[in-house]
mmCIF file with all atom_site columns, C-alpha atoms in Angstrom:
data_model
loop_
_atom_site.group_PDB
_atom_site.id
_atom_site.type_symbol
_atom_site.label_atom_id
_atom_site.label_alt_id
_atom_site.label_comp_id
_atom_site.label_asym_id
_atom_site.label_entity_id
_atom_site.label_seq_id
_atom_site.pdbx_PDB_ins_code
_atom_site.Cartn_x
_atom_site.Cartn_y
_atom_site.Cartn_z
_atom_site.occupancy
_atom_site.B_iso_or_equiv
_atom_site.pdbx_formal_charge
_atom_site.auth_seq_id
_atom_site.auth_comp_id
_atom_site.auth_asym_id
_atom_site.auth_atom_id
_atom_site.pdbx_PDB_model_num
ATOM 1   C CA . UNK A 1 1   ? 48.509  127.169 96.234  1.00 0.00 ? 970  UNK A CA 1
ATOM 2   C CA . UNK A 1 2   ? 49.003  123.865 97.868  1.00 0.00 ? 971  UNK A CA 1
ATOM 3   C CA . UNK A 1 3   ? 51.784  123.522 96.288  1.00 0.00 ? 972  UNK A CA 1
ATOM 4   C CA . UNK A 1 4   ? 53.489  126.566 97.203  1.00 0.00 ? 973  UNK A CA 1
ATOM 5   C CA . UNK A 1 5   ? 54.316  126.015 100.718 1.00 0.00 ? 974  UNK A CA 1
ATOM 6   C CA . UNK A 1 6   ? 55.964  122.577 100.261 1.00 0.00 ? 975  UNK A CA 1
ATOM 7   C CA . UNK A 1 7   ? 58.177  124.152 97.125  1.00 0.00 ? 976  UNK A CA 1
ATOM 8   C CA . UNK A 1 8   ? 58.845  127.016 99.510  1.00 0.00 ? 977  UNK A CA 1
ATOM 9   C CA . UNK A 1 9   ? 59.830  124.738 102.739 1.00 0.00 ? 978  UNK A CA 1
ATOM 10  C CA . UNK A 1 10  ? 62.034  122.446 99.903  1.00 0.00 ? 979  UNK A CA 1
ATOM 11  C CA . UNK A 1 11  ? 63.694  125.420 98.107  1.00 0.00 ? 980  UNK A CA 1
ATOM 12  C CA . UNK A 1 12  ? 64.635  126.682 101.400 1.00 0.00 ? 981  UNK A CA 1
ATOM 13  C CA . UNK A 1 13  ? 66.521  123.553 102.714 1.00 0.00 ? 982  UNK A CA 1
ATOM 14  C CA . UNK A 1 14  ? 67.907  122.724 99.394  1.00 0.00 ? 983  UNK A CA 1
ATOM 15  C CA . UNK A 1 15  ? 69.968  125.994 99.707  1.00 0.00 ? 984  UNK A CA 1
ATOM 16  C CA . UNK A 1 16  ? 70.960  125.875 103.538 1.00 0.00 ? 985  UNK A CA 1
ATOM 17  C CA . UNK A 1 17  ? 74.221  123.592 102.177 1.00 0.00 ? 986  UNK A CA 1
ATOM 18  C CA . UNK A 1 18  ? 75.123  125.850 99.881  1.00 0.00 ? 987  UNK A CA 1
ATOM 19  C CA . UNK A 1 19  ? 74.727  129.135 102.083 1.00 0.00 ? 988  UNK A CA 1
ATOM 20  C CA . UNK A 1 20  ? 77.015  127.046 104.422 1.00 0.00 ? 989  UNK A CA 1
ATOM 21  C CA . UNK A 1 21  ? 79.483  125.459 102.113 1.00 0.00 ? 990  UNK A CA 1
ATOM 22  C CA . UNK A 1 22  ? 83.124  127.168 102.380 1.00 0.00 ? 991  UNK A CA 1
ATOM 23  C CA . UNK A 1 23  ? 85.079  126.319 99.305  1.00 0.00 ? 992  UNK A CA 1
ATOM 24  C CA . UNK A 1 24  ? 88.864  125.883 99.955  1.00 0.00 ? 993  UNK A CA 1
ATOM 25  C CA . UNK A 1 25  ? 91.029  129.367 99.086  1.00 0.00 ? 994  UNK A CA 1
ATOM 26  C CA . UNK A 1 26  ? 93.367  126.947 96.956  1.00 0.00 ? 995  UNK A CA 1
ATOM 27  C CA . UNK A 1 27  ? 96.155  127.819 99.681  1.00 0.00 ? 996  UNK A CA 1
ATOM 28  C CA . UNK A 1 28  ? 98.313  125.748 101.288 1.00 0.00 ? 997  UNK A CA 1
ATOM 29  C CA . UNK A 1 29  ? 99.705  125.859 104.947 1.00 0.00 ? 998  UNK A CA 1
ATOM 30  C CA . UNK A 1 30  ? 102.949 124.441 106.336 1.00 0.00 ? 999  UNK A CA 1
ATOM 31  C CA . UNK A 1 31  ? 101.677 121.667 108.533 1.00 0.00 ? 1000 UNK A CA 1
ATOM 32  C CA . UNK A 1 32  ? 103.043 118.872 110.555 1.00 0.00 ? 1001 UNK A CA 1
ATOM 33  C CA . UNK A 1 33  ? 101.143 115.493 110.939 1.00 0.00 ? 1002 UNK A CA 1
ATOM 34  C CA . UNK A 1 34  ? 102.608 112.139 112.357 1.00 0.00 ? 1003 UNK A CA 1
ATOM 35  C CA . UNK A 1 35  ? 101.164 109.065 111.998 1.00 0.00 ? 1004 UNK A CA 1
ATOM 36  C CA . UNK A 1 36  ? 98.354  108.576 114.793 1.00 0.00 ? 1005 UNK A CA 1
ATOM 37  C CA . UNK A 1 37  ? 99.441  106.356 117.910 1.00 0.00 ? 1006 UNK A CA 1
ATOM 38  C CA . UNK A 1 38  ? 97.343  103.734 117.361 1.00 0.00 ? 1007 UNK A CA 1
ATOM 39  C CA . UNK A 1 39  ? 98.796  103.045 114.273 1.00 0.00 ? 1008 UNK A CA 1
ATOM 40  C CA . UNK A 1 40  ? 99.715  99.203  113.665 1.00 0.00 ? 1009 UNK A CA 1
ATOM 41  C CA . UNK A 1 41  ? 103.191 99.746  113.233 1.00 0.00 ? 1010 UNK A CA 1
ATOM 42  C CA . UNK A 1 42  ? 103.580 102.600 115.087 1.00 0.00 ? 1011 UNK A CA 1
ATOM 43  C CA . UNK A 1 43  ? 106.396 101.111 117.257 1.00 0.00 ? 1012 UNK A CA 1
ATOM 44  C CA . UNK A 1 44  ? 108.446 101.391 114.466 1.00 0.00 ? 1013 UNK A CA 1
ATOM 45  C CA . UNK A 1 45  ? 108.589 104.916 114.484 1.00 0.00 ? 1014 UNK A CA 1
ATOM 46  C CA . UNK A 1 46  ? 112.005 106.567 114.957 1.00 0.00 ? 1015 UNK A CA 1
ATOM 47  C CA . UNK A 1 47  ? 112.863 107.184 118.612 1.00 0.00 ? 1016 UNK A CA 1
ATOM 48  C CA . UNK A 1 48  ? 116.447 108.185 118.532 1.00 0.00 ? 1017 UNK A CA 1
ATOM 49  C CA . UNK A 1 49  ? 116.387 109.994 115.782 1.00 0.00 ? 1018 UNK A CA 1
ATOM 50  C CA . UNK A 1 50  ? 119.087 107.935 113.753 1.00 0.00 ? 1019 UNK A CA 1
ATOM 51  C CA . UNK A 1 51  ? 117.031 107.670 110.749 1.00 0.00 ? 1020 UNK A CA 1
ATOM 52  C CA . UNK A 1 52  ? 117.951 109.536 107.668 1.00 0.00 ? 1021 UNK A CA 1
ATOM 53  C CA . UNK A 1 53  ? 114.841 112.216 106.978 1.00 0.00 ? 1022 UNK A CA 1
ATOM 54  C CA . UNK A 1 54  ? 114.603 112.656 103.048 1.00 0.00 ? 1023 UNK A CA 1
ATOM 55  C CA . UNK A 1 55  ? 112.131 115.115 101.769 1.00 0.00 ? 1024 UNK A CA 1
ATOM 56  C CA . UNK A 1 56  ? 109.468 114.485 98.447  1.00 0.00 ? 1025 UNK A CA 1
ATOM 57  C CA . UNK A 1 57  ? 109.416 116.544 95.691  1.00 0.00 ? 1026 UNK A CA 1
ATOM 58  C CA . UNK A 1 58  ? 106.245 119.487 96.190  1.00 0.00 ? 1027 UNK A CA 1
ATOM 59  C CA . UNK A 1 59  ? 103.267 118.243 94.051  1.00 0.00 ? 1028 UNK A CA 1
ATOM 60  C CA . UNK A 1 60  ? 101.109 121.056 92.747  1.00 0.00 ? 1029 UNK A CA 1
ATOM 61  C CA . UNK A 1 61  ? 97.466  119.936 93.120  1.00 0.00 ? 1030 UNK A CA 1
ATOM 62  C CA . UNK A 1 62  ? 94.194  121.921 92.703  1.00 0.00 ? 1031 UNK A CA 1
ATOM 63  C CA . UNK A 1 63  ? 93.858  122.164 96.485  1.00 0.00 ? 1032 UNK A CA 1
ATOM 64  C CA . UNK A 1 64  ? 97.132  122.957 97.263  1.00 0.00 ? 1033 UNK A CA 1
ATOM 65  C CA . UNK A 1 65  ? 100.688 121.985 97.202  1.00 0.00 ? 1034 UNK A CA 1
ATOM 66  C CA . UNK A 1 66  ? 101.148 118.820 98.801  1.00 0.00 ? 1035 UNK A CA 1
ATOM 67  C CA . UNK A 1 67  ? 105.177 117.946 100.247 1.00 0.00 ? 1036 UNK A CA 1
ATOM 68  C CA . UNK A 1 68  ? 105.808 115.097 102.470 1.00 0.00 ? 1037 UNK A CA 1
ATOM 69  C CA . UNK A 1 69  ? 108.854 114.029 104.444 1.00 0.00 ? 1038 UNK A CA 1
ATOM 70  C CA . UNK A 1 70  ? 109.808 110.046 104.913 1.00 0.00 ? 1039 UNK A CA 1
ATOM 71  C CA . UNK A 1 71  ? 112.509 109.056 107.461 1.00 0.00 ? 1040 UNK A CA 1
ATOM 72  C CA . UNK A 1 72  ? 114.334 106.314 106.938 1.00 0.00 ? 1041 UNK A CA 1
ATOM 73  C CA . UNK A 1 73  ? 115.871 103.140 109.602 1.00 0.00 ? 1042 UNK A CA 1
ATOM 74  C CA . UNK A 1 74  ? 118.064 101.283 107.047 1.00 0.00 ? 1043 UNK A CA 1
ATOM 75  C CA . UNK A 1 75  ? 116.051 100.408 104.554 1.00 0.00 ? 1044 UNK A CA 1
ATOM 76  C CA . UNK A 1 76  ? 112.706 100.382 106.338 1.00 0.00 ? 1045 UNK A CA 1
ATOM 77  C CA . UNK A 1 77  ? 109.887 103.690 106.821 1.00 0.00 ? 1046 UNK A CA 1
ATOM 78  C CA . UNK A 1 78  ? 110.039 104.704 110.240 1.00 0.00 ? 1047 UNK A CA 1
ATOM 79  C CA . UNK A 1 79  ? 107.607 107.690 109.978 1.00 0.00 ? 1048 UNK A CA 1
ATOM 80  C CA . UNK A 1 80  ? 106.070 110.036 107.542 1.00 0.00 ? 1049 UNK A CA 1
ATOM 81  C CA . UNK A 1 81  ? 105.761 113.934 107.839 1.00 0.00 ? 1050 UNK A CA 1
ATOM 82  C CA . UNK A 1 82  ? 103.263 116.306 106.216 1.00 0.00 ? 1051 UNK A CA 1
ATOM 83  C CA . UNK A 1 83  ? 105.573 119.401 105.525 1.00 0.00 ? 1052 UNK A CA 1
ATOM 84  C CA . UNK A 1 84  ? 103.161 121.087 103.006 1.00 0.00 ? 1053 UNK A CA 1
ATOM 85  C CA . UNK A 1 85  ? 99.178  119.761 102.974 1.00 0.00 ? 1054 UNK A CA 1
ATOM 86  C CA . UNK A 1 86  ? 96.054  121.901 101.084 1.00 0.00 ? 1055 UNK A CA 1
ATOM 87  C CA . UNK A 1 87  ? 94.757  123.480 104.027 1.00 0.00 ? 1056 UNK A CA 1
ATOM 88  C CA . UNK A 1 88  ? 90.967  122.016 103.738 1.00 0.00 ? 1057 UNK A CA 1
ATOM 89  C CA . UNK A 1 89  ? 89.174  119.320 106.160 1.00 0.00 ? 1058 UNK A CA 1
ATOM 90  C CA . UNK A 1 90  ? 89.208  116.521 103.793 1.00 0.00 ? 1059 UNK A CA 1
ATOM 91  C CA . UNK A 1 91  ? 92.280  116.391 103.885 1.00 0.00 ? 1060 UNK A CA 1
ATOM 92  C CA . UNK A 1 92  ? 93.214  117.026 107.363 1.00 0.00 ? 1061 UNK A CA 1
ATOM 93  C CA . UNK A 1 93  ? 91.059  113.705 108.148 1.00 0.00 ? 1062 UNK A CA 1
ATOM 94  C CA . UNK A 1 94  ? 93.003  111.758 105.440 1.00 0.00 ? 1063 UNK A CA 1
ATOM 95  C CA . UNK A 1 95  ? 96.228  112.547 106.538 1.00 0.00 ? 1064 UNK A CA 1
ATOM 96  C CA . UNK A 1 96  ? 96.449  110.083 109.449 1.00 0.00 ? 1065 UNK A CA 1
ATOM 97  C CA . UNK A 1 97  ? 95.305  107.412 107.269 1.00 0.00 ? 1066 UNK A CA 1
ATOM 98  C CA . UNK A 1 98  ? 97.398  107.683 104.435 1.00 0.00 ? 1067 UNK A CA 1
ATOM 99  C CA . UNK A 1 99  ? 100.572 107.928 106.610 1.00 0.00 ? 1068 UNK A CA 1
ATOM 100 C CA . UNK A 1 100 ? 99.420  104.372 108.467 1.00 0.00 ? 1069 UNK A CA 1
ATOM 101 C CA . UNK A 1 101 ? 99.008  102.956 105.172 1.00 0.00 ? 1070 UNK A CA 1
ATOM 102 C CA . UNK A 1 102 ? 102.401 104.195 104.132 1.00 0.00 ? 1071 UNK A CA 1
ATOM 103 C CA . UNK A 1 103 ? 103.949 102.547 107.283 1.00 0.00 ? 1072 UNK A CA 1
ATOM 104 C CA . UNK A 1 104 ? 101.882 99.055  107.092 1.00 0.00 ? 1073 UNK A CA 1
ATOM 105 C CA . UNK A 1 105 ? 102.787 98.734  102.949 1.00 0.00 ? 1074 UNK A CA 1
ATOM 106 C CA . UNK A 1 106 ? 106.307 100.060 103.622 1.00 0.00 ? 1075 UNK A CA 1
ATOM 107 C CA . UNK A 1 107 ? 105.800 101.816 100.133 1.00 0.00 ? 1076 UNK A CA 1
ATOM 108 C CA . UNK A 1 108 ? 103.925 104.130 98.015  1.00 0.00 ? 1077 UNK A CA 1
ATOM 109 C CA . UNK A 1 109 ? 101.276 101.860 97.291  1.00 0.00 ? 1078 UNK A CA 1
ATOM 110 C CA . UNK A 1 110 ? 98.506  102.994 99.193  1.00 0.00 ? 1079 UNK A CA 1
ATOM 111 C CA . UNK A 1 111 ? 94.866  103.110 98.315  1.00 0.00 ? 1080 UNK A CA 1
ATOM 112 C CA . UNK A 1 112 ? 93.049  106.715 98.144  1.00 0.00 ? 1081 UNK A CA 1
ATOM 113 C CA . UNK A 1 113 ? 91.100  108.026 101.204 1.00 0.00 ? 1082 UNK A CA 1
ATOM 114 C CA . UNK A 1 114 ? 87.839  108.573 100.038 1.00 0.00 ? 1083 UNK A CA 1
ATOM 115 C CA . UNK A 1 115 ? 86.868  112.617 99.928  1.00 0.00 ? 1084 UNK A CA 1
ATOM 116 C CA . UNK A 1 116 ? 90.964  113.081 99.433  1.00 0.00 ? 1085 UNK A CA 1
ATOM 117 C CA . UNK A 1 117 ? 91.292  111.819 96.059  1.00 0.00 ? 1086 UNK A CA 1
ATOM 118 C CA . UNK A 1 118 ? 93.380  114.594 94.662  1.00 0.00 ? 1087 UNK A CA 1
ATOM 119 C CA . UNK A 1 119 ? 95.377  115.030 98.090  1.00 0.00 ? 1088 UNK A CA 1
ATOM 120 C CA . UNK A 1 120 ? 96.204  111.302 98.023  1.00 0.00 ? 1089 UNK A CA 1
ATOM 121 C CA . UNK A 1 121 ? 97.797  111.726 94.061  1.00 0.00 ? 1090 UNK A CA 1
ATOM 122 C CA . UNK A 1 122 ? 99.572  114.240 95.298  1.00 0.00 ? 1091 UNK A CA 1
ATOM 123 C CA . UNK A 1 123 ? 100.819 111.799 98.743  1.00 0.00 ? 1092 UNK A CA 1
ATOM 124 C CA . UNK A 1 124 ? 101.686 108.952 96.428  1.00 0.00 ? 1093 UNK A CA 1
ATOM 125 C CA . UNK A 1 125 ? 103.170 111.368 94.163  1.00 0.00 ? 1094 UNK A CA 1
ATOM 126 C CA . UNK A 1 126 ? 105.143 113.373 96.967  1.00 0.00 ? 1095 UNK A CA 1
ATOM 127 C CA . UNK A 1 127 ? 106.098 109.803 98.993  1.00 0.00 ? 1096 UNK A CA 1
ATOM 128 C CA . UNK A 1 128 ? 107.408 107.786 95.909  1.00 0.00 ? 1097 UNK A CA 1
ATOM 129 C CA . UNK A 1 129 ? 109.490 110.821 95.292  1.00 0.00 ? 1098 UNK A CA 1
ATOM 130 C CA . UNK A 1 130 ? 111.378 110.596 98.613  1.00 0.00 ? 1099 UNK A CA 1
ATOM 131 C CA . UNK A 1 131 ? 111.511 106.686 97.989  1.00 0.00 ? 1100 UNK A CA 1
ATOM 132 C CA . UNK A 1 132 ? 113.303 107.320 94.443  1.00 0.00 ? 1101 UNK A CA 1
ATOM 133 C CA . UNK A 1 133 ? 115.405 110.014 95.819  1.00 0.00 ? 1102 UNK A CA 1
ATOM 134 C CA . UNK A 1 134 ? 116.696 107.865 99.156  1.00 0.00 ? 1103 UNK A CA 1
ATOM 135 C CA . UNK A 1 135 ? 117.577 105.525 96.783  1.00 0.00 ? 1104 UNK A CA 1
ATOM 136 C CA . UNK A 1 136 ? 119.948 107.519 94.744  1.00 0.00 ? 1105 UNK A CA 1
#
């Protein structure tokens, strides 16, 4: 019996995640996100609007369809668009990290945001895409 109580209190909060936990619906939503201000090479981003915009191809990832959008000054990134992101908060928070790492490396080599590991394939995937395609 003195057992019970603590198994009880333990079960109990053990199960509060879960009753709370909202999976994500697999959907995607059209979304823009550009690279926050107080990114390090942030100045760089277009301001007239003379860049050439060339879209990535649409990756198909377990959470969603992931589709970015580079624009180009010559041959530097000036800025990076989300035009198709999973619709889930991981992913949301990675966004504005993976797009400040695209402008500091100037290419597809970024690392993976922690808690956005299949989001970021499907960046890299999306962004060297564009890179190949602005090439040809």
């Amino acid at each position: 019996m003195k057992r019970a109580i603590p198994v009880l209190v333990l079960s109990v909060a053990g199960l509060v995640p879960v009753w709370r936990y909202e999976p994500s619906g697999g959907t995607s939503s059209s979304t823009e996100a550009a690279a926050p201000a107080a990114a390090p090479d942030s100045s760089s981003a277009s301001s007239g609007g003379s860049g050439k915009a060339v879209a990535g191809s649409t990756v198909h990832t377990d959470k969603g369809d992931v589709q970015v959008e580079v624009t180009f000054e010559g041959d530097r990134i000036a800025s990076v668009r989300m035009l198709l992101q999973p619709d889930h908060p991981q992913t949301a928070a990675a966004v504005p990290t993976l797009i400040a790492e695209t402008l500091q490396a100037q290419s597809a080599d970024v690392d993976t945001v922690s808690g956005a590991t299949i989001t970021s394939d499907g960046y890299r995937e999306s962004l060297q895409a564009a890179l190949d395609a602005k090439g040809a």
